[in-house]
Short mmCIF file of C-alpha atoms and ligand atoms in Angstrom, two decimals:
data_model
loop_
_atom_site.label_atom_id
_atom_site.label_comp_id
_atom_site.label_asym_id
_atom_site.label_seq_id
_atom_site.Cartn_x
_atom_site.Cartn_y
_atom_site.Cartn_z
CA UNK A 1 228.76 132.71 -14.55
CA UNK A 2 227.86 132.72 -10.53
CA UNK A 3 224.42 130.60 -9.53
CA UNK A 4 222.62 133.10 -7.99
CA UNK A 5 220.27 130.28 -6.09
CA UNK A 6 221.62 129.97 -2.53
CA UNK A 7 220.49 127.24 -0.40
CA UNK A 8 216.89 127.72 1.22
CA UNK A 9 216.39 126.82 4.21
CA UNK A 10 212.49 125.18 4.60
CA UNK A 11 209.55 127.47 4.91
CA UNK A 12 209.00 129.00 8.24
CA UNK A 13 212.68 128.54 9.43
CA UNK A 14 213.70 132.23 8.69
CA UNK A 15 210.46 133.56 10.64
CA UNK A 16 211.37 132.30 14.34
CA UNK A 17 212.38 135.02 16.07
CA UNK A 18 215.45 133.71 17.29
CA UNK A 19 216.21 132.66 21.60
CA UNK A 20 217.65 135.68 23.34
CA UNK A 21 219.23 134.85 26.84
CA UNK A 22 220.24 136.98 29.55
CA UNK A 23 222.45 139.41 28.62
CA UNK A 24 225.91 139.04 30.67
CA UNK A 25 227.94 142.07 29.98
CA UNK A 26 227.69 145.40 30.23
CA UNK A 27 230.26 147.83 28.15
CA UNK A 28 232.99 149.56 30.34
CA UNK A 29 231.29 147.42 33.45
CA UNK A 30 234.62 144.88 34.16
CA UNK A 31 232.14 143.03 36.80
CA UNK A 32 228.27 143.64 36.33
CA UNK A 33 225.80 142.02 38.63
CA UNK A 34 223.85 138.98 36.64
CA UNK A 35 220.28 138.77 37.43
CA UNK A 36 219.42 137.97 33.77
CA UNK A 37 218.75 133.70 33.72
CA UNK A 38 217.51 132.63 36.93
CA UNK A 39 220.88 131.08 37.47
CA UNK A 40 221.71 129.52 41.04
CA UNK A 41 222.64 132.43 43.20
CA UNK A 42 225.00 129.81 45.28
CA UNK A 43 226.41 127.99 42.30
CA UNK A 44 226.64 124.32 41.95
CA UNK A 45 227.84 121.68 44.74
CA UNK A 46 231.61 121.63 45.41
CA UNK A 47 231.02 117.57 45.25
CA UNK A 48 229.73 118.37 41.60
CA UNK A 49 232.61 120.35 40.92
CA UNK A 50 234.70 117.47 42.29
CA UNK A 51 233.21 114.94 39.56
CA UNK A 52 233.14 117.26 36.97
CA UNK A 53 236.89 117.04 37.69
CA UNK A 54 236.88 113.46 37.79
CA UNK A 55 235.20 113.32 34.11
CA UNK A 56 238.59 115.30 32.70
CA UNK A 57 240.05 111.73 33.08
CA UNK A 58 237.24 110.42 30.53
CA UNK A 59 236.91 112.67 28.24
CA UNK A 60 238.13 110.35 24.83
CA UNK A 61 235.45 107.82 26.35
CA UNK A 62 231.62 108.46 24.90
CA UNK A 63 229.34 108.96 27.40
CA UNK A 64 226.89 106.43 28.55
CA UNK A 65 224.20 106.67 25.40
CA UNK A 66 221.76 105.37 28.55
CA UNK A 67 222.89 107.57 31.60
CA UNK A 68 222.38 104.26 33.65
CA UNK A 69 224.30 105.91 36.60
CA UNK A 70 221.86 109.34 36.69
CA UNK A 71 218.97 107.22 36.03
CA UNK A 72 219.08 105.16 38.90
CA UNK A 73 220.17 107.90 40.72
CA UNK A 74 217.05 110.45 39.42
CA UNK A 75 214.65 107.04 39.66
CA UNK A 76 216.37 107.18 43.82
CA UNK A 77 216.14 110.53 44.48
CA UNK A 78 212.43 111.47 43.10
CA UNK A 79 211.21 107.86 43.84
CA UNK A 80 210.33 107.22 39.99
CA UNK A 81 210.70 104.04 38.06
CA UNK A 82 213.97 104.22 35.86
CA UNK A 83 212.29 103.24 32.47
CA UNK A 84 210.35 106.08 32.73
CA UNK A 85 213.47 108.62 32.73
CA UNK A 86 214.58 110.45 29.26
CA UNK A 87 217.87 112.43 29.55
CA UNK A 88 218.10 115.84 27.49
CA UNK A 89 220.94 118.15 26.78
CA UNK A 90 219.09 120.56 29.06
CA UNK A 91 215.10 119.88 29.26
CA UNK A 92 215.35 122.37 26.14
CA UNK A 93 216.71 119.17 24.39
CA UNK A 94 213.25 116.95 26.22
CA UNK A 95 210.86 119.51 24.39
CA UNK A 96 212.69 119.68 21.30
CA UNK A 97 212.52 115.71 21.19
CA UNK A 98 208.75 115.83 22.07
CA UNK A 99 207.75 118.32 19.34
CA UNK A 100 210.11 116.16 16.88
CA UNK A 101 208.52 113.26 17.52
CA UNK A 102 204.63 113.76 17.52
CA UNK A 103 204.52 117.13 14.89
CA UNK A 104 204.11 117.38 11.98
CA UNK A 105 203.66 120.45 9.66
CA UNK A 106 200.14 121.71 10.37
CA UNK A 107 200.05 119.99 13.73
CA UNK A 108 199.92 122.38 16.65
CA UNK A 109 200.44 122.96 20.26
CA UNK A 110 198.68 125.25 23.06
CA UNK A 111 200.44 126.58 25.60
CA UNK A 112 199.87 130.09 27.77
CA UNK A 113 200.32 133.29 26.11
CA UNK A 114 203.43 133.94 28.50
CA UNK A 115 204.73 130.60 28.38
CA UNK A 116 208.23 129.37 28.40
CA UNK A 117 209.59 130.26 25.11
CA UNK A 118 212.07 127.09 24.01
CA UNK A 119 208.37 125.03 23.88
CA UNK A 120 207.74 127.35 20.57
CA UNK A 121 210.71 127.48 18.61
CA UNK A 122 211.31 123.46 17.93
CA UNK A 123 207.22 123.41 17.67
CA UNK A 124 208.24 126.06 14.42
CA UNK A 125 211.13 124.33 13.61
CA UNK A 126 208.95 121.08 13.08
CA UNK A 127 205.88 123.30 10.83
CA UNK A 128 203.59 122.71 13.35
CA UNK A 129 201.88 126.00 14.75
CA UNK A 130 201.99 127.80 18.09
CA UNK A 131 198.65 128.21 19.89
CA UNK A 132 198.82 130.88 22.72
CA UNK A 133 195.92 130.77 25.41
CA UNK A 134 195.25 134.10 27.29
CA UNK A 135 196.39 133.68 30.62
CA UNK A 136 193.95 136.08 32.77
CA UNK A 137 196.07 137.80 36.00
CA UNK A 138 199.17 136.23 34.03
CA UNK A 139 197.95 132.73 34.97
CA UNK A 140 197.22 129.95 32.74
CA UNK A 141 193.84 128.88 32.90
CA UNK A 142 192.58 125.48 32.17
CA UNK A 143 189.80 126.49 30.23
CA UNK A 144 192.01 129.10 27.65
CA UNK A 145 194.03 126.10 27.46
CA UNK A 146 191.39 123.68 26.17
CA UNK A 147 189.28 126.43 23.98
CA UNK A 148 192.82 126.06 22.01
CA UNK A 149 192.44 122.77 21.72
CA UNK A 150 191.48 121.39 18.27
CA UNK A 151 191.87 118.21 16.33
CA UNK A 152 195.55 118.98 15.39
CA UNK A 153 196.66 119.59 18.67
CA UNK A 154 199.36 117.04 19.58
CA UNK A 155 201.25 118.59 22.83
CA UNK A 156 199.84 120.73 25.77
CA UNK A 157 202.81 122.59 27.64
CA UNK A 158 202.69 124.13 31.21
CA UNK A 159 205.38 125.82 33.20
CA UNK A 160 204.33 124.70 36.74
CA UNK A 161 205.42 127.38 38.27
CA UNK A 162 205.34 129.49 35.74
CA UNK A 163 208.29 131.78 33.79
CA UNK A 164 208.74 134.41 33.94
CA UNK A 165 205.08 135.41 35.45
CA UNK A 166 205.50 132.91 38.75
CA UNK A 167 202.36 131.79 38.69
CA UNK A 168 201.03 128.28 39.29
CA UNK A 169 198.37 125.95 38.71
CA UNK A 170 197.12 123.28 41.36
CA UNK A 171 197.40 119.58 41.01
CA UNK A 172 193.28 119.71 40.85
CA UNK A 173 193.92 121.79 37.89
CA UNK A 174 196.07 119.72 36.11
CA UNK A 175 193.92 116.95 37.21
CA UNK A 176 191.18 118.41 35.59
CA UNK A 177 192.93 119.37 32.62
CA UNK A 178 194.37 115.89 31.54
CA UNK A 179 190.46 114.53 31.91
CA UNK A 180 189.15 116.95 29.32
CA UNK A 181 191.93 116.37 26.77
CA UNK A 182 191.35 113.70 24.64
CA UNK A 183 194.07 110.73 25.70
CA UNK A 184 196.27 111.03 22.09
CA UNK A 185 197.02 114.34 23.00
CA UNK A 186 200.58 114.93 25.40
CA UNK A 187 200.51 117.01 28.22
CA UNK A 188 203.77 118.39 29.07
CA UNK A 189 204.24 119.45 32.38
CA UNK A 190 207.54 121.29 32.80
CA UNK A 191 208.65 121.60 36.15
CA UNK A 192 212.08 123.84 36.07
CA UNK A 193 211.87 125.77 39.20
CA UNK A 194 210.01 122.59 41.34
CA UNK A 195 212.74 122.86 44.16
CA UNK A 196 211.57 126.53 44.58
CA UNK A 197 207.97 125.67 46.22
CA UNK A 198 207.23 126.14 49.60
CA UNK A 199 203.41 127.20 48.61
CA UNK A 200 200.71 124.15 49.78
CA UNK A 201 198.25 124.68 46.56
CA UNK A 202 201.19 123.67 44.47
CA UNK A 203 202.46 120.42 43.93
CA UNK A 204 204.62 118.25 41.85
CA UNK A 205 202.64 116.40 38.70
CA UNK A 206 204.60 112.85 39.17
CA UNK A 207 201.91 111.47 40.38
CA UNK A 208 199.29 112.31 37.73
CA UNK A 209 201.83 111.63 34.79
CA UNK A 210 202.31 107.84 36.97
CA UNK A 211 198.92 107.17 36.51
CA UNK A 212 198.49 108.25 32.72
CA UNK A 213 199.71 107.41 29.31
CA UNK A 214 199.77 110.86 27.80
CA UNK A 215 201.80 113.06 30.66
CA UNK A 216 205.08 113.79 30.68
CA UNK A 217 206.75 115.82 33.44
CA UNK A 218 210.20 117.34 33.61
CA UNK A 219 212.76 118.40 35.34
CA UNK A 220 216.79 120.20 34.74
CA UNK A 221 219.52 120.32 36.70
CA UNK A 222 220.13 123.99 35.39
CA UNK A 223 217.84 125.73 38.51
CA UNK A 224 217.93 124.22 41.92
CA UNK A 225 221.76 122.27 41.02
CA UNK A 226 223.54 125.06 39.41
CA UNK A 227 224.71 123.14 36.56
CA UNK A 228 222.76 125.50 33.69
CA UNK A 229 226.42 125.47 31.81
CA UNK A 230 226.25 121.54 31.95
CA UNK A 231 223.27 121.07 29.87
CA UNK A 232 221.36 117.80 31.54
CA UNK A 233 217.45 117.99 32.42
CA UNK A 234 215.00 115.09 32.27
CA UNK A 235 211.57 114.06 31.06
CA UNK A 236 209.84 111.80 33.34
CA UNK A 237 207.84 110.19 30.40
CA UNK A 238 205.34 106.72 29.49
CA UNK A 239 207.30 103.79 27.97
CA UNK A 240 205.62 104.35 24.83
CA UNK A 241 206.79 107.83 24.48
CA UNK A 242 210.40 106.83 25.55
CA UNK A 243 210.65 104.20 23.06
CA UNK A 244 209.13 106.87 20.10
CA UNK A 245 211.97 109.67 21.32
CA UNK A 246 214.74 106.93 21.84
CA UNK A 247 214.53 106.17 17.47
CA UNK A 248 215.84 109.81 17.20
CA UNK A 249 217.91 110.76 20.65
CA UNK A 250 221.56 110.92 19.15
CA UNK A 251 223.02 108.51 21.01
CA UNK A 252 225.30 110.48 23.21
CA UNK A 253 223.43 113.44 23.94
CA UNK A 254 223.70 114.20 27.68
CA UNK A 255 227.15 114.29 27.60
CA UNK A 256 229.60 112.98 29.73
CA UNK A 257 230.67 115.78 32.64
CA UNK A 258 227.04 116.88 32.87
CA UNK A 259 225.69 113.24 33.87
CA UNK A 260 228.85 112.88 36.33
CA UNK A 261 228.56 115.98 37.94
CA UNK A 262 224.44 115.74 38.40
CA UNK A 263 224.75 112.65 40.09
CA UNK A 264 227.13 114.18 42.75
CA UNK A 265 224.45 117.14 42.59
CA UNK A 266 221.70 114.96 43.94
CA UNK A 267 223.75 113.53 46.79
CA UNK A 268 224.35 116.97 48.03
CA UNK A 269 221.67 117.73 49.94
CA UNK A 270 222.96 120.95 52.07
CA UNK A 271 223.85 122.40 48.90
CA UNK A 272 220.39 122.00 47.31
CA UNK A 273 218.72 123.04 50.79
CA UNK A 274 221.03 125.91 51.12
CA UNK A 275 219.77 126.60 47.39
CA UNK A 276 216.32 126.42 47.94
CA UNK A 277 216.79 128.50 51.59
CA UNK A 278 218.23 131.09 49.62
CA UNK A 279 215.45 131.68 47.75
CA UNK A 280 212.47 131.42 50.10
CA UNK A 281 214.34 133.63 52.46
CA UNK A 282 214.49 136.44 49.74
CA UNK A 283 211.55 135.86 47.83
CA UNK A 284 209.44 137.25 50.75
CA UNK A 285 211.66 140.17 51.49
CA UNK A 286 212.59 141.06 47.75
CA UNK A 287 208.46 141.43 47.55
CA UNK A 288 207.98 143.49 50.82
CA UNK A 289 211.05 146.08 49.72
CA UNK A 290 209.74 146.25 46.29
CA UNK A 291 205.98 146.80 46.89
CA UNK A 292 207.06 149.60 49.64
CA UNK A 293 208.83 151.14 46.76
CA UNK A 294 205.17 151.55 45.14
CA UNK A 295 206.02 148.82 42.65
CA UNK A 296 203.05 146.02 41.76
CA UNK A 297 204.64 143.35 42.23
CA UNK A 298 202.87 139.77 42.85
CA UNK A 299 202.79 136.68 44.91
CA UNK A 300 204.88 134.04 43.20
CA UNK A 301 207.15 131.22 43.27
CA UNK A 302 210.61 130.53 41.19
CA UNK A 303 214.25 131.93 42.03
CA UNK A 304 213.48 135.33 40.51
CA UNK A 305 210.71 138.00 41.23
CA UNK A 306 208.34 139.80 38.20
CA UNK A 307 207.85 143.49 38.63
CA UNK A 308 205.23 144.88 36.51
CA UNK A 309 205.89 148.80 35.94
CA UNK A 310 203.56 151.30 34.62
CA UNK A 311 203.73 150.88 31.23
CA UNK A 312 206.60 149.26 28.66
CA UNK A 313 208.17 151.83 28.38
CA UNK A 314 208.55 152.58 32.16
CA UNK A 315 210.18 149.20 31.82
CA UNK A 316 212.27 149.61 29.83
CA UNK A 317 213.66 152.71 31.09
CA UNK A 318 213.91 151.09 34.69
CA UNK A 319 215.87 148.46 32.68
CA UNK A 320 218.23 151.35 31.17
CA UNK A 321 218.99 152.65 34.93
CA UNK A 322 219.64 149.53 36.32
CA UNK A 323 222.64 148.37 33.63
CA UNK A 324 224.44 151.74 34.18
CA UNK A 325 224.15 150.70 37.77
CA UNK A 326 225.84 147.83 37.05
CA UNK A 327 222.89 145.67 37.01
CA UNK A 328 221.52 143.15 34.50
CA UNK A 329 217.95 142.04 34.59
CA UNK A 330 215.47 140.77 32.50
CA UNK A 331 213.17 142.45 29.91
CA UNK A 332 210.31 140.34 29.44
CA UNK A 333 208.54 141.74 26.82
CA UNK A 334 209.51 138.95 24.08
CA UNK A 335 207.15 136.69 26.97
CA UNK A 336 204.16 139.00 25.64
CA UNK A 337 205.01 141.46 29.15
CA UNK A 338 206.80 144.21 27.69
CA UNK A 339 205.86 146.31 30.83
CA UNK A 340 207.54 143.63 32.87
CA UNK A 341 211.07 143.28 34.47
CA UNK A 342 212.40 139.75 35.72
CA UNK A 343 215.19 139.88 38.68
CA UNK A 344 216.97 136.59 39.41
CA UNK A 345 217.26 136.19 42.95
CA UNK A 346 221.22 136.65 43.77
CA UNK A 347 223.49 136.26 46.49
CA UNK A 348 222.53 138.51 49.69
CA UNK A 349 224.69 140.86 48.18
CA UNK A 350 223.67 141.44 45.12
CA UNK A 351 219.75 141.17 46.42
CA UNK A 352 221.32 143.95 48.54
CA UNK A 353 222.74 146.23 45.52
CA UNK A 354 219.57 145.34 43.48
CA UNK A 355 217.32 146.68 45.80
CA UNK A 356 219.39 150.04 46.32
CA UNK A 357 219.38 150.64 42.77
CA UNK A 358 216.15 150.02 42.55
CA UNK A 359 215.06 152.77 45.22
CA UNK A 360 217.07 155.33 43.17
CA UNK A 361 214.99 154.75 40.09
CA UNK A 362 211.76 155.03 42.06
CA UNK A 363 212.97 157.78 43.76
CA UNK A 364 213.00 159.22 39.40
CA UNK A 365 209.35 158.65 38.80
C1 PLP B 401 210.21 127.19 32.54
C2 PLP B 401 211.57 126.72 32.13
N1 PLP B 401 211.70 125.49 31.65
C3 PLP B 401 212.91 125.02 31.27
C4 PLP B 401 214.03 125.80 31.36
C5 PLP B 401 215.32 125.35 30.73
O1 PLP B 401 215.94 124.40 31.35
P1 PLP B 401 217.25 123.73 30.76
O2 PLP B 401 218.38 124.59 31.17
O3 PLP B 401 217.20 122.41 31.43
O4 PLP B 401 217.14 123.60 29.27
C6 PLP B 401 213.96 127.08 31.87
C7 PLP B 401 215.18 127.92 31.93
O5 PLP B 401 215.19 129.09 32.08
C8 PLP B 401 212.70 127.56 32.25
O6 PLP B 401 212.56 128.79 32.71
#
């Protein structure tokens, strides 16, 4: 006789819609153009490469269960205190700690309705539920944010700027938020695409999580260092909140090539200026072409652009033409903007091909 009663896994597991990334290939399309995951147009730093090299040599050794050499390198480079630092296997890994640590089933945390989606899935994974504020003109607003807000709340997230909409609050916002929410609540204030900025209203939330006991801020090396396939980002976090996430870290998580090669990353500074040049100097001009196509497309800041097309399934078709051009974007609608389309900015090139194809579709409607 066969037992018919399989293993379960716990309630609510099966009902996350699982991550989809980028898509990277196209069928019969040997070398397609990858706009799809806001990936570093230039790469990473030939000195990172170089380390990353230099780690082959250590590879039977564990890596430092403390990162000592990238946290006084991070606690250098940003001016923060070293204590502070947590080390993630991606800042994925930082949020998935976070959630781990302060929910429990029943719990729940508010973040925008087009928020970053890696906040949600360990907040399900934990039972706890996901509270999505209406973000008016695809912004988050304070005040959505804190209607949410109830006596299970435990964690606040914010994408500052925001993906995939670009959008950003001001440091008087955040501000603001953090003194209406009650101190035993976290606000988590992720700052992925940081490097991007050259906008004055914006600015990083160090500062603010310094001064409190409840903010967290963080940072990856996956955007602005080109070292996505690494897997290292950081929370910049209060003592008390490092010593709660350091009682379940496993002890080697940021593994050994990643923290070698970031710390090379962050003593290359004409890489990451070359980087960040390569996206303000496209950002503008990506806009200009794309709004002269008749496109709405807005004001925003990150290492990709958001066009918003008629409807979804405009959108989609645009999405259709572009991969049998050769071209791989992003479909946002799983971010609640299915009449959205996210382009990574590229190399000039590929800006270049991008923007014909895109012509050719308008040139269709
Ligand atoms: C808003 C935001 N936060 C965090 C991340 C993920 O960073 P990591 O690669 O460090 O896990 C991304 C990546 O796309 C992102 O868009």
């Amino acid at each position: 006789m066969t037992n018919k009663i399989a293993p379960a896994p716990k309630a609510g597991i099966l009902d996350i819609a699982p991550y989809v990334g980028g898509k990277s290939k196209i069928d019969g399309v040997a070398e397609p153009i990858k706009l799809s995951s806001n990936e570093n147009a230039l790469g990473c730093s030939a000195r990172a490469i170089e380390a990353y090299e230099k780690a082959k040599e250590k590879l039977f050794r564990y890596p430092d269960g403390h990162a000592a050499p990238l946290r006084a390198a991070v606690a250098q480079y940003h001016g923060l205190e070293p204590e502070r630092l947590v080390f993630g296997n991606g800042s994925d890994e930082v949020f998935a700690l976070l959630n781990q640590v302060y929910l429990e089933a029943g719990d729940n945390i508010v973040t925008g309705e087009h928020g970053f989606l890696a906040y949600r899935i360990s907040a399900l994974a934990c039972q706890a539920e996901v509270k999505l504020a209406e973000e008016p003109d695809q912004r988050v607003s304070i005040d959505a944010l804190l209607d949410l807000v109830d006596d299970r709340t435990k964690i606040v997230y914010i994408s500052n700027p925001a993906n995939p909409t670009g959008t950003w609050n001001t440091p008087e916002e955040l501000a603001d938020l953090r003194a209406r929410l009650a101190p035993s609540i976290l606000l988590v204030i992720d700052e992925a695409y940081a490097e991007f900025v050259d906008e004055p209203t914006w600015a990083t939330a160090f500062p603010l999580a310094r001064g409190a006991d409840n903010v967290i801020v963080t940072r990856t090396f996956s955007k602005i260092h080109g070292l996505a396939g690494l897997r290292i980002g950081f929370g910049y976090c209060p003592v008390d909140v490092i010593a709660a996430i350091d009682r379940i870290r496993l002890p080697f998580n940021a593994n050994l090539p990643a923290q070698f090669a970031a710390v090379a990353a962050l003593e290359d500074t004409v890489h990451i200026e070359a980087s960040r040049q390569q996206i303000l100097n496209w950002h503008p001009r990506l806009r200009q072409a794309i709004a002269g196509m008749g496109f709405d497309i807005r004001k925003g800041i990150g290492n990709f652009v958001l066009i918003y097309f008629r409807d979804a399934e405009e959108a989609a078709r645009a999405n259709e033409f572009l991969m049998s051009q050769g071209l791989i974007v992003r479909h946002v609608a799983n971010y609640g903007l299915p009449q959205a389309l996210r382009i990574t900015i590229g190399k000039d090139a590929e800006n270049e091909a991008f923007l014909e194809a895109l012509s050719r579709f308008a040139a269709t409607r």
